[in-house]
Amino acid sequence: MLARYLRAEEPALFPISPWDELPDLELPAPRLREGLGRAHLPVSTREPLAQAFFDQGLRLLHLGWRSESRRAFAEAARRDPELAMAWWGLALTRGAGARCATARAEAIHRALALSEGVTDAEQRYIVAATFLADKGPANGRHGFVREMEGLIDRFPEDAEARLLLAGFLADGYEPDGRPGPGQPYAQALVRELLRTHPHHEGVHHAWVQLMEESARPGEAVESARRLRLLVPQVGTALLSAGRLLLRTGHTHDARETLETAVAVEDAWLQQEGIPGAGASVAGQALRLLVQACADEGRYGEAQGWARRLRARVEDVTPRLGQSLVFAAGALSGLHLRFGFWRAAAELRVELPEGSRPAEQVLLRGMETYARGLRALEMGKLTEAERTCEALDALSLSLAEERKGDGRLLCPRDVARVVELAGCELRGALESRQGDPARAEATLIRAMRLERRLRGAGPTPFSRQARETLARARIRAGRADKAIDLAESLVKERPGSGHAWLLLSEVHVARGARDAAARALASCLECWRGADAHLSEIQRARLFRLERVELGGGEAANASC
């Protein structure tokens, strides 16, 4: 979607896309590819191959494959040097941030210079894009939207225009769940396109991305499954589909889709002779595979994916600290999820010489946080207090660092993630110290910090503050105040056995054994293929036997 090209996203494992630094017309020639969908926009050219490569660029633009889309538009421009719309596409497929502003402006001005004599629709497309190139996505927003609305009003059957406008307006959601200013408008446009163009790959991809963070992600499950059939060779689309399937609790389907995404991108890299550092999809998909396996209690399998991720990073980017930290974070987070504090704290990662302060602080923050959890588990509260202070100091150490440039970790974002970890750990410590009021206040602050994190920042490595607060409330005898927190976690991650286990524990603490039995049955259903030796799995089964099934016949029957 267009918004993802023009705005900063979560920093990638491999932050530099293939050929980012090459001028447009020096990009290597792509091949015409099958299985990319059917999007088509007639443009003013007499060269059939120029039209074919333009359509390929348009399809990949809709599907989020920026580097290949840009390459297709460049080939269209080479096939027909007078094709204005090829330069329009090149302007839109430049990355986010100031570093691409000059290239975007040059491309759209070339399109304007070539636009005399093209169709009215093409001129409107080009004029709309000039607002983004000349003023930037934020300042040019109003002009772009108004020009695109004029185009849609003049050519109401042009599905590509409506889809591009929806993609630009995709503003996501605020921390409190409210949609961004353009989100409802974008959803209305795509909802109508689903009705009129049910076989358009870009429409289904847009719907998946629009609904993923909403309160109703289940509405896009069918689109996620359709993408697997419509564009089985596009890793970016498979990544989006896998992420939504994971979000909606279809964990097995999500794992299959994400595994396919990794295989598809690896095959593309080999075909094109591109270094592994170009694997933007595989890096994200492997991290999601670790998460999916953790949700299903497959610790051993998750370890395999995390180690594969780290090996890939060490092979292709030995000097890139950001990639090493993110890969280490996947394995460390897995250890923490299953309570292996020592393994997480003793994870050994050697950052390359010259690593940036943000990379060093993020790695040290992970290690320090894990040591603090280990100290809590062993009852060493004084040591846990010291780790809280160390996390606070790490966060403050980035106060004077400059902001990142869009491809690198932003120090401000890292500081917030480390601050959150320190706050969550301190709240858990205060609960363990028998100070429920202070723990409550600290963990509520941690929840607020979570809501302030930018989507373009690194993923938090600490436990969710809601989970810790729910357990603190159970410890303090206030389980009735924990139920909303546990239910919200289940709603966000319905395929996670960990979330269902927490919910069942809250219900038991409240004396609601029937509800506890149902929640525990859902937990064990998520973990039907889990590693039997893990302490959390054993705890769930013992919990079912001792706390639920022995609590009464009705509860026992409900849990079977």
Coordinates of C-alpha atoms in Angstrom, one line a residue, residues 201-490:
E201 CA -5.1 -9.1 -5.7
G202 CA -4.4 -5.5 -4.6
V203 CA -7.8 -5.1 -3.2
H204 CA -7.4 -8.2 -0.9
H205 CA -4.0 -7.1 0.1
A206 CA -5.3 -3.6 1.0
W207 CA -8.1 -5.1 3.0
V208 CA -5.8 -7.3 5.0
Q209 CA -3.5 -4.4 5.9
L210 CA -6.4 -2.1 6.8
M211 CA -8.1 -4.6 9.1
E212 CA -5.1 -6.1 10.8
E213 CA -4.9 -3.6 13.7
S214 CA -8.6 -3.0 13.9
A215 CA -11.0 -4.5 16.5
R216 CA -12.4 -6.7 13.7
P217 CA -9.4 -8.4 12.0
G218 CA -11.5 -11.5 11.4
E219 CA -13.3 -9.7 8.6
A220 CA -10.1 -10.0 6.5
V221 CA -9.4 -13.7 7.1
E222 CA -11.0 -14.6 3.8
S223 CA -8.9 -12.0 1.9
A224 CA -5.7 -13.4 3.6
R225 CA -6.6 -16.8 2.3
R226 CA -7.4 -15.5 -1.1
L227 CA -3.9 -13.9 -1.3
R228 CA -2.3 -17.3 -0.9
L229 CA -4.2 -18.4 -4.1
L230 CA -4.0 -15.2 -6.1
V231 CA -0.3 -14.3 -5.6
P232 CA 1.5 -17.3 -4.3
Q233 CA 4.9 -16.0 -5.6
V234 CA 4.8 -12.6 -3.9
G235 CA 6.5 -12.7 -0.5
T236 CA 5.2 -9.3 0.7
A237 CA 1.6 -10.4 0.2
L238 CA 2.2 -13.7 1.9
L239 CA 3.8 -11.9 4.8
S240 CA 0.7 -9.7 5.2
A241 CA -1.6 -12.7 5.0
G242 CA 0.5 -14.6 7.6
R243 CA 0.5 -11.7 10.0
L244 CA -3.3 -11.3 9.9
L245 CA -3.9 -15.1 10.3
L246 CA -1.6 -15.1 13.3
R247 CA -3.5 -12.0 14.7
T248 CA -6.8 -13.8 14.4
G249 CA -5.7 -17.1 16.0
H250 CA -5.3 -19.2 12.8
T251 CA -1.9 -20.1 14.0
H252 CA -1.3 -23.2 11.9
D253 CA -2.4 -21.5 8.7
A254 CA -0.2 -18.5 9.7
R255 CA 2.9 -20.7 10.1
E256 CA 2.3 -22.4 6.7
T257 CA 1.9 -19.0 5.0
L258 CA 5.0 -17.5 6.6
E259 CA 7.1 -20.5 5.8
T260 CA 6.0 -20.1 2.2
A261 CA 6.9 -16.4 2.3
V262 CA 10.5 -17.3 3.4
A263 CA 10.8 -20.0 0.7
V264 CA 9.4 -17.7 -2.0
E265 CA 11.8 -14.9 -1.2
D266 CA 14.8 -17.2 -0.9
A267 CA 14.0 -18.6 -4.4
W268 CA 13.8 -15.0 -5.8
L269 CA 17.1 -14.0 -4.2
Q270 CA 18.8 -17.1 -5.8
Q271 CA 17.2 -16.4 -9.2
E272 CA 18.3 -12.8 -9.3
G273 CA 21.7 -13.3 -7.7
I274 CA 20.8 -10.9 -4.9
P275 CA 22.7 -11.0 -1.5
G276 CA 20.8 -12.3 1.5
A277 CA 20.7 -8.7 2.9
G278 CA 17.9 -8.0 0.4
A279 CA 15.6 -10.4 2.2
S280 CA 13.3 -7.9 3.8
V281 CA 10.3 -10.3 3.8
A282 CA 12.2 -13.3 5.2
G283 CA 13.6 -11.3 8.1
Q284 CA 10.1 -10.3 9.3
A285 CA 8.5 -13.7 8.5
L286 CA 11.1 -15.6 10.5
R287 CA 10.5 -13.4 13.6
L288 CA 6.7 -14.0 13.2
L289 CA 7.4 -17.7 12.9
V290 CA 9.1 -17.6 16.2
Q291 CA 6.1 -15.8 17.7
A292 CA 3.6 -18.3 16.1
C293 CA 5.5 -21.3 17.5
A294 CA 5.7 -19.7 20.9
D295 CA 1.9 -19.1 20.9
E296 CA 1.4 -22.9 20.2
G297 CA 3.9 -24.0 22.8
R298 CA 6.4 -25.3 20.2
Y299 CA 9.5 -24.1 22.0
G300 CA 11.9 -26.4 20.1
E301 CA 10.6 -25.5 16.7
A302 CA 10.7 -21.8 17.6
Q303 CA 14.3 -22.1 18.6
G304 CA 15.1 -23.6 15.2
W305 CA 13.5 -20.6 13.4
A306 CA 15.3 -18.1 15.7
R307 CA 18.7 -19.8 15.2
R308 CA 18.0 -19.8 11.4
L309 CA 17.3 -16.1 11.6
R310 CA 20.5 -15.4 13.5
A311 CA 22.6 -17.6 11.2
R312 CA 21.2 -15.7 8.2
V313 CA 22.1 -12.4 9.8
E314 CA 25.6 -13.5 10.6
D315 CA 26.1 -14.8 7.1
V316 CA 24.9 -11.7 5.2
T317 CA 25.4 -8.7 7.4
P318 CA 28.4 -9.3 9.7
R319 CA 28.9 -5.6 10.2
L320 CA 25.3 -4.5 10.8
G321 CA 24.6 -4.2 14.5
Q322 CA 20.9 -3.5 14.0
S323 CA 20.3 -6.9 12.4
L324 CA 22.3 -8.7 15.0
V325 CA 20.3 -7.1 17.8
F326 CA 17.0 -7.9 16.2
A327 CA 18.0 -11.5 15.5
A328 CA 19.2 -11.9 19.1
G329 CA 15.9 -10.3 20.3
A330 CA 13.9 -13.1 18.6
L331 CA 15.7 -15.8 20.6
S332 CA 15.9 -13.8 23.8
G333 CA 12.1 -13.1 23.7
L334 CA 11.4 -16.8 23.1
H335 CA 13.4 -17.7 26.2
L336 CA 11.6 -15.1 28.2
R337 CA 8.1 -16.2 27.0
F338 CA 8.7 -19.7 28.5
G339 CA 10.5 -18.5 31.6
F340 CA 14.0 -19.4 30.7
W341 CA 15.4 -16.2 32.3
R342 CA 19.0 -17.5 32.5
A343 CA 19.2 -18.5 28.9
A344 CA 17.9 -15.0 27.9
A345 CA 20.3 -13.3 30.2
E346 CA 23.3 -15.2 29.0
L347 CA 22.7 -14.8 25.3
R348 CA 26.0 -13.9 23.7
V349 CA 26.1 -11.4 20.9
E350 CA 29.2 -9.5 19.9
L351 CA 28.3 -6.2 18.1
P352 CA 30.7 -5.1 15.4
E353 CA 33.1 -2.3 16.0
G354 CA 31.5 1.1 15.4
S355 CA 28.0 0.0 16.4
R356 CA 25.7 2.8 17.1
P357 CA 24.7 3.7 20.7
A358 CA 21.1 2.8 20.0
E359 CA 22.1 -0.7 19.0
Q360 CA 24.3 -1.1 22.1
V361 CA 21.7 0.1 24.5
L362 CA 18.9 -2.1 23.0
L363 CA 21.1 -5.2 23.3
R364 CA 22.3 -4.3 26.8
G365 CA 18.7 -3.5 27.8
M366 CA 17.6 -7.0 26.7
E367 CA 20.3 -8.7 28.7
T368 CA 19.7 -6.5 31.8
Y369 CA 16.0 -7.0 31.8
A370 CA 16.4 -10.8 31.6
R371 CA 18.9 -10.7 34.5
G372 CA 16.2 -8.8 36.5
L373 CA 13.6 -11.4 35.8
R374 CA 16.0 -14.1 36.8
A375 CA 16.7 -12.3 40.1
L376 CA 13.0 -12.0 40.8
E377 CA 12.4 -15.7 40.2
M378 CA 15.2 -16.5 42.6
G379 CA 13.9 -14.1 45.3
K380 CA 16.9 -11.8 45.0
L381 CA 14.9 -8.6 45.3
T382 CA 17.9 -6.3 46.0
E383 CA 19.6 -7.5 42.8
A384 CA 16.3 -7.0 40.9
E385 CA 16.2 -3.4 42.2
R386 CA 19.7 -2.8 40.8
T387 CA 18.7 -4.0 37.4
C388 CA 15.7 -1.6 37.4
E389 CA 18.1 1.2 38.1
A390 CA 20.4 0.0 35.4
L391 CA 17.6 0.0 32.8
D392 CA 16.7 3.6 33.9
A393 CA 20.3 4.6 33.3
L394 CA 20.4 3.0 29.9
S395 CA 17.3 4.8 28.8
L396 CA 18.7 8.2 29.9
S397 CA 22.0 7.5 28.2
L398 CA 20.3 8.1 24.8
A399 CA 18.9 11.5 25.7
E400 CA 21.4 13.4 23.7
E401 CA 21.6 11.1 20.6
R402 CA 20.3 12.4 17.3
K403 CA 17.2 11.0 15.7
G404 CA 17.6 8.1 13.3
D405 CA 17.4 8.6 9.5
G406 CA 14.6 6.2 8.7
R407 CA 16.7 3.2 7.9
L408 CA 18.5 3.0 11.3
L409 CA 17.3 2.6 14.8
C410 CA 16.1 5.8 16.3
P411 CA 17.7 6.5 19.7
R412 CA 14.4 8.0 21.0
D413 CA 12.5 4.8 20.1
V414 CA 15.1 2.6 21.8
A415 CA 15.0 4.8 24.9
R416 CA 11.3 4.4 25.2
V417 CA 11.4 0.6 24.8
V418 CA 14.1 0.3 27.4
E419 CA 12.2 2.7 29.7
L420 CA 9.1 0.5 29.3
A421 CA 11.1 -2.6 30.2
G422 CA 12.4 -1.0 33.4
C423 CA 8.9 0.2 34.4
E424 CA 7.4 -3.3 33.8
L425 CA 10.2 -4.9 35.8
R426 CA 9.8 -2.5 38.7
G427 CA 6.1 -3.0 38.9
A428 CA 6.6 -6.8 39.1
L429 CA 9.2 -6.2 41.8
E430 CA 6.9 -4.0 43.9
S431 CA 4.2 -6.6 43.6
R432 CA 6.7 -9.2 44.9
Q433 CA 7.7 -6.9 47.7
G434 CA 4.1 -6.8 48.9
D435 CA 3.3 -3.2 47.9
P436 CA 0.2 -3.6 45.6
A437 CA -0.7 0.1 45.5
R438 CA 2.7 1.1 44.2
A439 CA 2.9 -1.9 41.8
E440 CA -0.5 -0.9 40.4
A441 CA 0.6 2.7 39.7
T442 CA 3.9 1.6 38.2
L443 CA 2.3 -0.9 35.9
I444 CA -0.4 1.5 34.8
R445 CA 2.4 3.8 33.8
A446 CA 4.0 1.0 31.9
M447 CA 0.7 0.5 30.0
R448 CA 0.7 4.1 29.1
L449 CA 4.3 3.9 27.9
E450 CA 3.3 0.9 25.7
R451 CA 0.6 3.0 24.0
R452 CA 3.1 5.8 23.3
L453 CA 5.5 3.6 21.3
R454 CA 5.7 4.4 17.6
G455 CA 5.0 1.7 15.1
A456 CA 8.2 2.7 13.4
G457 CA 10.2 1.8 16.5
P458 CA 11.7 -1.5 17.6
T459 CA 9.4 -4.2 19.1
P460 CA 9.3 -4.2 22.9
F461 CA 11.3 -7.0 24.5
S462 CA 9.5 -6.9 27.9
R463 CA 6.4 -8.7 28.9
Q464 CA 3.1 -6.9 28.2
A465 CA 2.3 -4.6 31.1
R466 CA -1.3 -5.9 31.1
E467 CA -0.1 -9.4 31.8
T468 CA 2.1 -8.4 34.6
L469 CA -0.6 -6.2 36.1
A470 CA -3.2 -9.0 35.9
R471 CA -0.9 -11.3 37.8
A472 CA -0.1 -8.5 40.3
R473 CA -3.9 -8.1 40.9
I474 CA -4.3 -11.8 41.5
R475 CA -1.5 -11.7 44.0
A476 CA -3.1 -8.8 45.8
G477 CA -6.5 -10.6 46.0
R478 CA -8.1 -8.3 43.4
A479 CA -8.9 -10.8 40.6
D480 CA -12.1 -9.1 39.7
K481 CA -10.0 -6.2 38.5
A482 CA -7.8 -8.5 36.4
I483 CA -10.4 -10.0 34.2
D484 CA -10.6 -7.1 31.7
L485 CA -6.9 -7.2 31.2
A486 CA -6.8 -11.0 30.6
E487 CA -9.7 -10.8 28.2
S488 CA -8.1 -8.1 26.2
L489 CA -5.0 -10.2 25.8
V490 CA -7.0 -13.1 24.6

